[in-house]
Short mmCIF file of C-alpha atoms in Angstrom, two decimals:
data_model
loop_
_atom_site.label_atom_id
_atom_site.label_comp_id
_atom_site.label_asym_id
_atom_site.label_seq_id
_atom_site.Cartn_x
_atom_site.Cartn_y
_atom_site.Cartn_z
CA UNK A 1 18.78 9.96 16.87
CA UNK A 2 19.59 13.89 17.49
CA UNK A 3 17.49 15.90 14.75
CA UNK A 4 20.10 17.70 12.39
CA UNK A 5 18.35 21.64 11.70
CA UNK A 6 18.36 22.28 7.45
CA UNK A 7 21.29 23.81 7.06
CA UNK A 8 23.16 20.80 8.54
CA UNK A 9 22.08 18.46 6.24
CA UNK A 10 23.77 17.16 3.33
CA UNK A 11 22.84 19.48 0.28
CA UNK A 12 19.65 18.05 -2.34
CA UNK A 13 22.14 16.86 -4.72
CA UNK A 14 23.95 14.43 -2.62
CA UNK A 15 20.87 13.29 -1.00
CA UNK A 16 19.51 12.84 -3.98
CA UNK A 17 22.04 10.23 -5.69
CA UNK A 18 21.83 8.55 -2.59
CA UNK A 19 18.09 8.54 -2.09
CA UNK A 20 18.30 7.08 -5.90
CA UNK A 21 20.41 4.05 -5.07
CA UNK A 22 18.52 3.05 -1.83
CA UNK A 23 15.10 2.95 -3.52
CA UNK A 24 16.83 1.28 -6.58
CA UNK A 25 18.11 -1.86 -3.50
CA UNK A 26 15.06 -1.54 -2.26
CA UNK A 27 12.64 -1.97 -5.51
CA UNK A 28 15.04 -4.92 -6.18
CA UNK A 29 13.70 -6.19 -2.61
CA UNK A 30 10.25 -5.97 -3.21
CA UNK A 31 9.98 -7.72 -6.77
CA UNK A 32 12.00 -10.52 -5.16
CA UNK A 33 9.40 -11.03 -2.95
CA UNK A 34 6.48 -10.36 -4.92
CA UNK A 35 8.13 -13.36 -7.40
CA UNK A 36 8.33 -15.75 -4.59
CA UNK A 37 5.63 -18.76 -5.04
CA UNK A 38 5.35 -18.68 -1.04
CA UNK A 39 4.44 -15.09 -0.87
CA UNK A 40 1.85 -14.91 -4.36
CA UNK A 41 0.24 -18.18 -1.92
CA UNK A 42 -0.03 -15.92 1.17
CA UNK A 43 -1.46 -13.10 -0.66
CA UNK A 44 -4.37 -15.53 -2.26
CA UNK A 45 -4.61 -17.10 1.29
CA UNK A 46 -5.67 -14.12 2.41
CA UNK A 47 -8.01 -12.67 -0.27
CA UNK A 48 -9.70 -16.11 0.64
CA UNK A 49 -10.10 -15.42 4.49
CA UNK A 50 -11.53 -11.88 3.95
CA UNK A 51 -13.95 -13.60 0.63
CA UNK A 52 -15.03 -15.83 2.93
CA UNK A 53 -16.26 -13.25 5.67
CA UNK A 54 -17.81 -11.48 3.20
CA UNK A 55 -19.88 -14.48 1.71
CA UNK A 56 -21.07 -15.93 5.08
CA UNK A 57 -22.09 -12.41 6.35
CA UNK A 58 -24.17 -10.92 4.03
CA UNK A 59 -25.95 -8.66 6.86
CA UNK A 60 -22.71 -7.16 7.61
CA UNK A 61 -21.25 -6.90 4.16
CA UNK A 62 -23.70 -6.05 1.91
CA UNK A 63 -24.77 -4.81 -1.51
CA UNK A 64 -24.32 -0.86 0.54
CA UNK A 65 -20.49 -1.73 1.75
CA UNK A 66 -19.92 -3.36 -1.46
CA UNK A 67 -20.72 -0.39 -3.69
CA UNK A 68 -19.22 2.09 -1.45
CA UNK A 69 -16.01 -0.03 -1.81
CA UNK A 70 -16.38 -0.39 -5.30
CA UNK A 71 -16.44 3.41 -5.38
CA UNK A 72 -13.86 4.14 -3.36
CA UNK A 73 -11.71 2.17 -5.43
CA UNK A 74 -12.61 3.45 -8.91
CA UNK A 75 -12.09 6.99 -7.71
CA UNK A 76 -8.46 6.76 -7.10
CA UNK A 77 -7.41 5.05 -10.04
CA UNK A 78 -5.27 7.96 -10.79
CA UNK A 79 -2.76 7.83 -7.42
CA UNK A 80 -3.29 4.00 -6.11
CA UNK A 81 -2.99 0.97 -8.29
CA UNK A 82 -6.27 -0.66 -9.73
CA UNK A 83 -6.55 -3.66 -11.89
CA UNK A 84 -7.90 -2.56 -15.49
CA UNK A 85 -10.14 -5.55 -15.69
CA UNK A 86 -12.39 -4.29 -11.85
CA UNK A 87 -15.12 -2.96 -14.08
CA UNK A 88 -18.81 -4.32 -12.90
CA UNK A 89 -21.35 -4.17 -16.30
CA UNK A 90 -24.02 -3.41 -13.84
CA UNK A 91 -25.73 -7.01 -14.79
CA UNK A 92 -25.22 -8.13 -11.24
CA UNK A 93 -24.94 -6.09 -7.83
CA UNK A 94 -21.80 -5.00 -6.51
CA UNK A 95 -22.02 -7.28 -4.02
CA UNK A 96 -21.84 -10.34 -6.32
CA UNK A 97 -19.62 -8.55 -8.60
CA UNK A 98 -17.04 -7.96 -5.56
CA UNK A 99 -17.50 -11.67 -4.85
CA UNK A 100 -16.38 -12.69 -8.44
CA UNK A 101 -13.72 -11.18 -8.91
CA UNK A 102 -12.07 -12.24 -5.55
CA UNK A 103 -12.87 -15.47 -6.21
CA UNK A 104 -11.78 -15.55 -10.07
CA UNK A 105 -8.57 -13.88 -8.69
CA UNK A 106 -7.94 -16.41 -6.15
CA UNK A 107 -8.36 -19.26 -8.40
CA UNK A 108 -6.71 -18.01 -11.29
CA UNK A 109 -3.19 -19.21 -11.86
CA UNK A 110 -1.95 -16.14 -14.01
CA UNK A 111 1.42 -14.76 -12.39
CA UNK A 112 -0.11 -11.55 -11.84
CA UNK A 113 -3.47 -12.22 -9.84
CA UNK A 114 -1.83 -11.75 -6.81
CA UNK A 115 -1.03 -8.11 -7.52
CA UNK A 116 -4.75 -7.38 -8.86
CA UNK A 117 -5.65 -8.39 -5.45
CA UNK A 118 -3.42 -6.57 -3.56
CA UNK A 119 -4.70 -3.84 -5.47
CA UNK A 120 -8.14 -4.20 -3.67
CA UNK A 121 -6.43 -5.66 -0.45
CA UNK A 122 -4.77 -2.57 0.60
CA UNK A 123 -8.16 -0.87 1.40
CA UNK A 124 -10.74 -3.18 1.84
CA UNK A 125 -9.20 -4.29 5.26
CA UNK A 126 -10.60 -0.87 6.47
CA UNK A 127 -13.43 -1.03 4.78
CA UNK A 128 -14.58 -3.87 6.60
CA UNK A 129 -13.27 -3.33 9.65
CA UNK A 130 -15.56 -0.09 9.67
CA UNK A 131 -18.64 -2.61 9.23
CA UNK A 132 -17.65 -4.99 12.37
CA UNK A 133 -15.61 -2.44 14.40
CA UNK A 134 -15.94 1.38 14.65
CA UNK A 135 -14.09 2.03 17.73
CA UNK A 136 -10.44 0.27 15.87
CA UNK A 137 -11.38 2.02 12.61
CA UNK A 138 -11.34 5.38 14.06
CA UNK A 139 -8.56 4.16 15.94
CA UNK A 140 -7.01 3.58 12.49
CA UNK A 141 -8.15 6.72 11.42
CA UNK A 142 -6.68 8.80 14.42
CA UNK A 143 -3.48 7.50 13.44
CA UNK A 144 -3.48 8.45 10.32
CA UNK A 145 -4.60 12.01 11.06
CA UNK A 146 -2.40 12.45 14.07
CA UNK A 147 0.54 10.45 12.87
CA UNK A 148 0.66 9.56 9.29
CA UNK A 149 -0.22 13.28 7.66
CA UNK A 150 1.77 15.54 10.07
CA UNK A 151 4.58 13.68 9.10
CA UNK A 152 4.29 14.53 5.57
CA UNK A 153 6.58 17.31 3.50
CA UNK A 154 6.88 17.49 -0.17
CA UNK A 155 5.63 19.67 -3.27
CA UNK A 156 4.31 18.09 -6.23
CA UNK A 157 5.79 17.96 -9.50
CA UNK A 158 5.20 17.01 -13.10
CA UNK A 159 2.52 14.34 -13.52
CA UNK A 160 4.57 11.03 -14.85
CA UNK A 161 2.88 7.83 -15.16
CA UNK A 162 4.47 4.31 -13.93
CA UNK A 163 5.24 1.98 -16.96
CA UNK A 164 3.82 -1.89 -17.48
CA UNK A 165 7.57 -3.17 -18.01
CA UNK A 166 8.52 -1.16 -15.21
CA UNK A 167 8.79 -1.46 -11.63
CA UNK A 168 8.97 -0.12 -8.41
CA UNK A 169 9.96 3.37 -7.54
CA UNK A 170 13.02 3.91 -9.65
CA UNK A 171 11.35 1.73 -12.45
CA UNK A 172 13.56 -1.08 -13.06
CA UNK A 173 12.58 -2.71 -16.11
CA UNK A 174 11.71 -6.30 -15.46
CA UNK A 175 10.63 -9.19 -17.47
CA UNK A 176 7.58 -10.32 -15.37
CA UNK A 177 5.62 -6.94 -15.88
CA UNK A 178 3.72 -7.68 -12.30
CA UNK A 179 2.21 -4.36 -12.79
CA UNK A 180 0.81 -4.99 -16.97
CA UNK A 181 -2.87 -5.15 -15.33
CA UNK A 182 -2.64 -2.21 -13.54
CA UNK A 183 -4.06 0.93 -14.47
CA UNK A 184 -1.23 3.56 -15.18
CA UNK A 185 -0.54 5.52 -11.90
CA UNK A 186 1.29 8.85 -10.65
CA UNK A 187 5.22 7.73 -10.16
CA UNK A 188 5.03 8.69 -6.74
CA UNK A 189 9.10 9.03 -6.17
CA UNK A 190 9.63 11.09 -8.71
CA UNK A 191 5.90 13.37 -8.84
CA UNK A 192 6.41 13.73 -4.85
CA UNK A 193 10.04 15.42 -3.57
CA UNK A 194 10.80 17.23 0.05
CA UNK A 195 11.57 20.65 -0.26
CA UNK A 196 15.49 21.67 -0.60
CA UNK A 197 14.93 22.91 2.94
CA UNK A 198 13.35 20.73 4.91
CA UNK A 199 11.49 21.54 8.60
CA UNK A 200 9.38 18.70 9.01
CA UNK A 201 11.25 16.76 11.78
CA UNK A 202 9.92 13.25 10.11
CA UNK A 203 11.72 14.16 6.85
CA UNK A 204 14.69 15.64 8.34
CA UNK A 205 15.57 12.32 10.44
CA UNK A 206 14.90 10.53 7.83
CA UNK A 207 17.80 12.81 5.43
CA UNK A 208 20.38 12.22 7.72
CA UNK A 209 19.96 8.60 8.90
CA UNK A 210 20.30 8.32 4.27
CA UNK A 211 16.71 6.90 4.20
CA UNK A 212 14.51 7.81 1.16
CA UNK A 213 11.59 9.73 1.60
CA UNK A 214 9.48 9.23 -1.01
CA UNK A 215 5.94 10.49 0.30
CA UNK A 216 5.73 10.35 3.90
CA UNK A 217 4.32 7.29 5.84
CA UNK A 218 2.36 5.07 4.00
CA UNK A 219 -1.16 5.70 4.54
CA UNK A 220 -2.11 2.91 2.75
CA UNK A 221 -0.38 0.42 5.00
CA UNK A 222 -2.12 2.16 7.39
CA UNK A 223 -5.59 1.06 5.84
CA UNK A 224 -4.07 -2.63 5.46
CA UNK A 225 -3.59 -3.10 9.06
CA UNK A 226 -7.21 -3.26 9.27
CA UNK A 227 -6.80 -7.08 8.19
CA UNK A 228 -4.72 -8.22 11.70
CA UNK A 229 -7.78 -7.46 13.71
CA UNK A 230 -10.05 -8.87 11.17
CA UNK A 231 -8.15 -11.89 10.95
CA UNK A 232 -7.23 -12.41 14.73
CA UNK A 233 -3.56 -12.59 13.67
CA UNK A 234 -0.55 -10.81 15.60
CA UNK A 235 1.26 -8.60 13.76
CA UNK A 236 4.48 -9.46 16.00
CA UNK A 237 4.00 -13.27 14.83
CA UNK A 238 5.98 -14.90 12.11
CA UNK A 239 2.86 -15.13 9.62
CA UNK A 240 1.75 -11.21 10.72
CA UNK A 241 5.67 -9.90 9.65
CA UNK A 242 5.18 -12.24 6.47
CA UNK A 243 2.25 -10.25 5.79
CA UNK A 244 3.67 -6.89 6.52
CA UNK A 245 6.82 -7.90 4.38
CA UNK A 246 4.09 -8.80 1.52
CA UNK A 247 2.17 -5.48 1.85
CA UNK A 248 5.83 -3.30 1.70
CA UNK A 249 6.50 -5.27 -0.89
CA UNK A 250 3.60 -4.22 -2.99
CA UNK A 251 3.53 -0.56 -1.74
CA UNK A 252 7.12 -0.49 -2.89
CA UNK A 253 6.50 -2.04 -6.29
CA UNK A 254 3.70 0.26 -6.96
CA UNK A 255 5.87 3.22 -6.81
CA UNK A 256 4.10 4.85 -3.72
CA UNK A 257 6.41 4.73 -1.21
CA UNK A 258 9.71 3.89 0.49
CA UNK A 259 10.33 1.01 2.98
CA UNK A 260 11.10 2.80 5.79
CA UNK A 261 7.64 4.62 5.57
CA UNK A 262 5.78 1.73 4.89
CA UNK A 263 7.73 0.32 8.25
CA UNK A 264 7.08 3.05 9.85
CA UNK A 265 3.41 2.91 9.27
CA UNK A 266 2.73 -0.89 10.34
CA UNK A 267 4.93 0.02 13.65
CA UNK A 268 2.36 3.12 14.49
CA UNK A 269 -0.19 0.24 14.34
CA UNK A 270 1.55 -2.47 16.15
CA UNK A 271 1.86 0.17 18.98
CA UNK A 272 -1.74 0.56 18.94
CA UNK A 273 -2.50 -2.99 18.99
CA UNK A 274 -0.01 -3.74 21.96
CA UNK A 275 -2.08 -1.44 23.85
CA UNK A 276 -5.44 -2.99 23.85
#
């Protein structure tokens, strides 16, 4: 694809109602999938393979890893989706509390469990990853620094918050509020534009091939990706692009990005993979 310069590109208004209608097909996409009985199965699957690791390694992952996740995770709650209800009353470790509430999440039949997880799924790939492998995490990490933030353009605006009854990045309303259990977030489409004039290549490729660029390639499915080396599973395989498709899916309903960056991001990865 040949790189249109600025002032070839379609003026901010046009992109705009464009941009508008793409993440509107695409937020359609992702609750579809998110609703699908196979896909909520996949995502508990999952959450039970990494639980699992955690409980028969306690050397590896312990009550240290477990608070510094814990951490992590409460300090964002502002930009990346956390369940309401992750709240430890300091009556047991982190460790055990980290434990518990994969497990009760796992085992719990409410529709929405499997978003509360993938609330805690997107990082804690990484996280342990950095415990049992600290060459592919700063692999990981030199992706994201040489690949992932360069390719980001935009100014911030006014704060707005995503809506329980709402979803996705142009906030359809729905009837299943997937997100109800999630603590009110930044709406990243709309809090995050390019500038009028764009120079980063990334963004301007994006413009003129009408994609939607929301907020640059998705870090966080960059921290996900952490789970196909932790799980021995290729990401090329039919059960690795189910995964990916249930990670975009998520990313996209959580208002944080655009498919094509969350794509994008698992395909920096899969390059990386391919080459070890």
């Amino acid at each position: 694809m040949t790189l249109k310069t600025p002032n070839e590109l379609a003026k901010p208004r046009e992109y705009q109602v464009k941009r508008w209608e793409v993440l509107q097909q695409e937020d359609h996409w992702a609750y579809n999938i998110l609703t699908t009985s196979y896909n909520q199965q996949l995502i508990h699957q999952l959450a039970q393979e990494l639980l699992t690791k955690i409980e028969t390694q306690p050397d590896l992952y312990d009550e240290e890893f477990a608070a510094l996740f814990y951490s992590k995770i409460l300090s964002r709650t502002e930009a990346y989706p956390t369940p309401s209800d992750f709240k430890n009353d300091t009556e047991i470790s982190h460790r055990e509390y980290l434990i518990y509430y994969l497990y009760t999440n796992i085992k719990s039949s409410d529709f929405d469990s499997h978003i509360k997880l993938m609330c805690l799924l997107w990082l804690l790939p990484s996280a342990m990853l950095n415990k049992q492998s600290i060459e592919q995490t700063q692999r990981l990490w030199d992706i994201y620094c040489t690949e992932v933030t360069p390719r980001r353009e935009h100014h911030i605006g006014d704060f707005i918050e995503t809506k329980s009854d709402r979803f996705g990045n142009t906030q359809i309303p729905v009837k299943s509020k997937l997100f109800r259990n999630v603590l009110p977030r930044c709406h990243t489409a709309v809090q995050y534009q390019h500038y009028s004039k764009p120079q980063n290549p990334y963004v301007c490729q994006l413009i003129e091939a009408n994609l939607p660029y929301v907020s640059g390639v998705s870090g966080m499915a960059n921290s996900f990706s952490g789970i196909f080396s932790l799980l021995n599973i290729d990401m090329k395989s039919a059960l690795g692009m189910q995964i990916r498709v249930c990670s975009t899916a998520f990313i996209i309903g959580a208002a944080m990005h655009s498919k094509v960056e969350v794509e994008h991001s698992f395909a920096l990865t899969e390059q990386f993979f391919a080459n070890q």
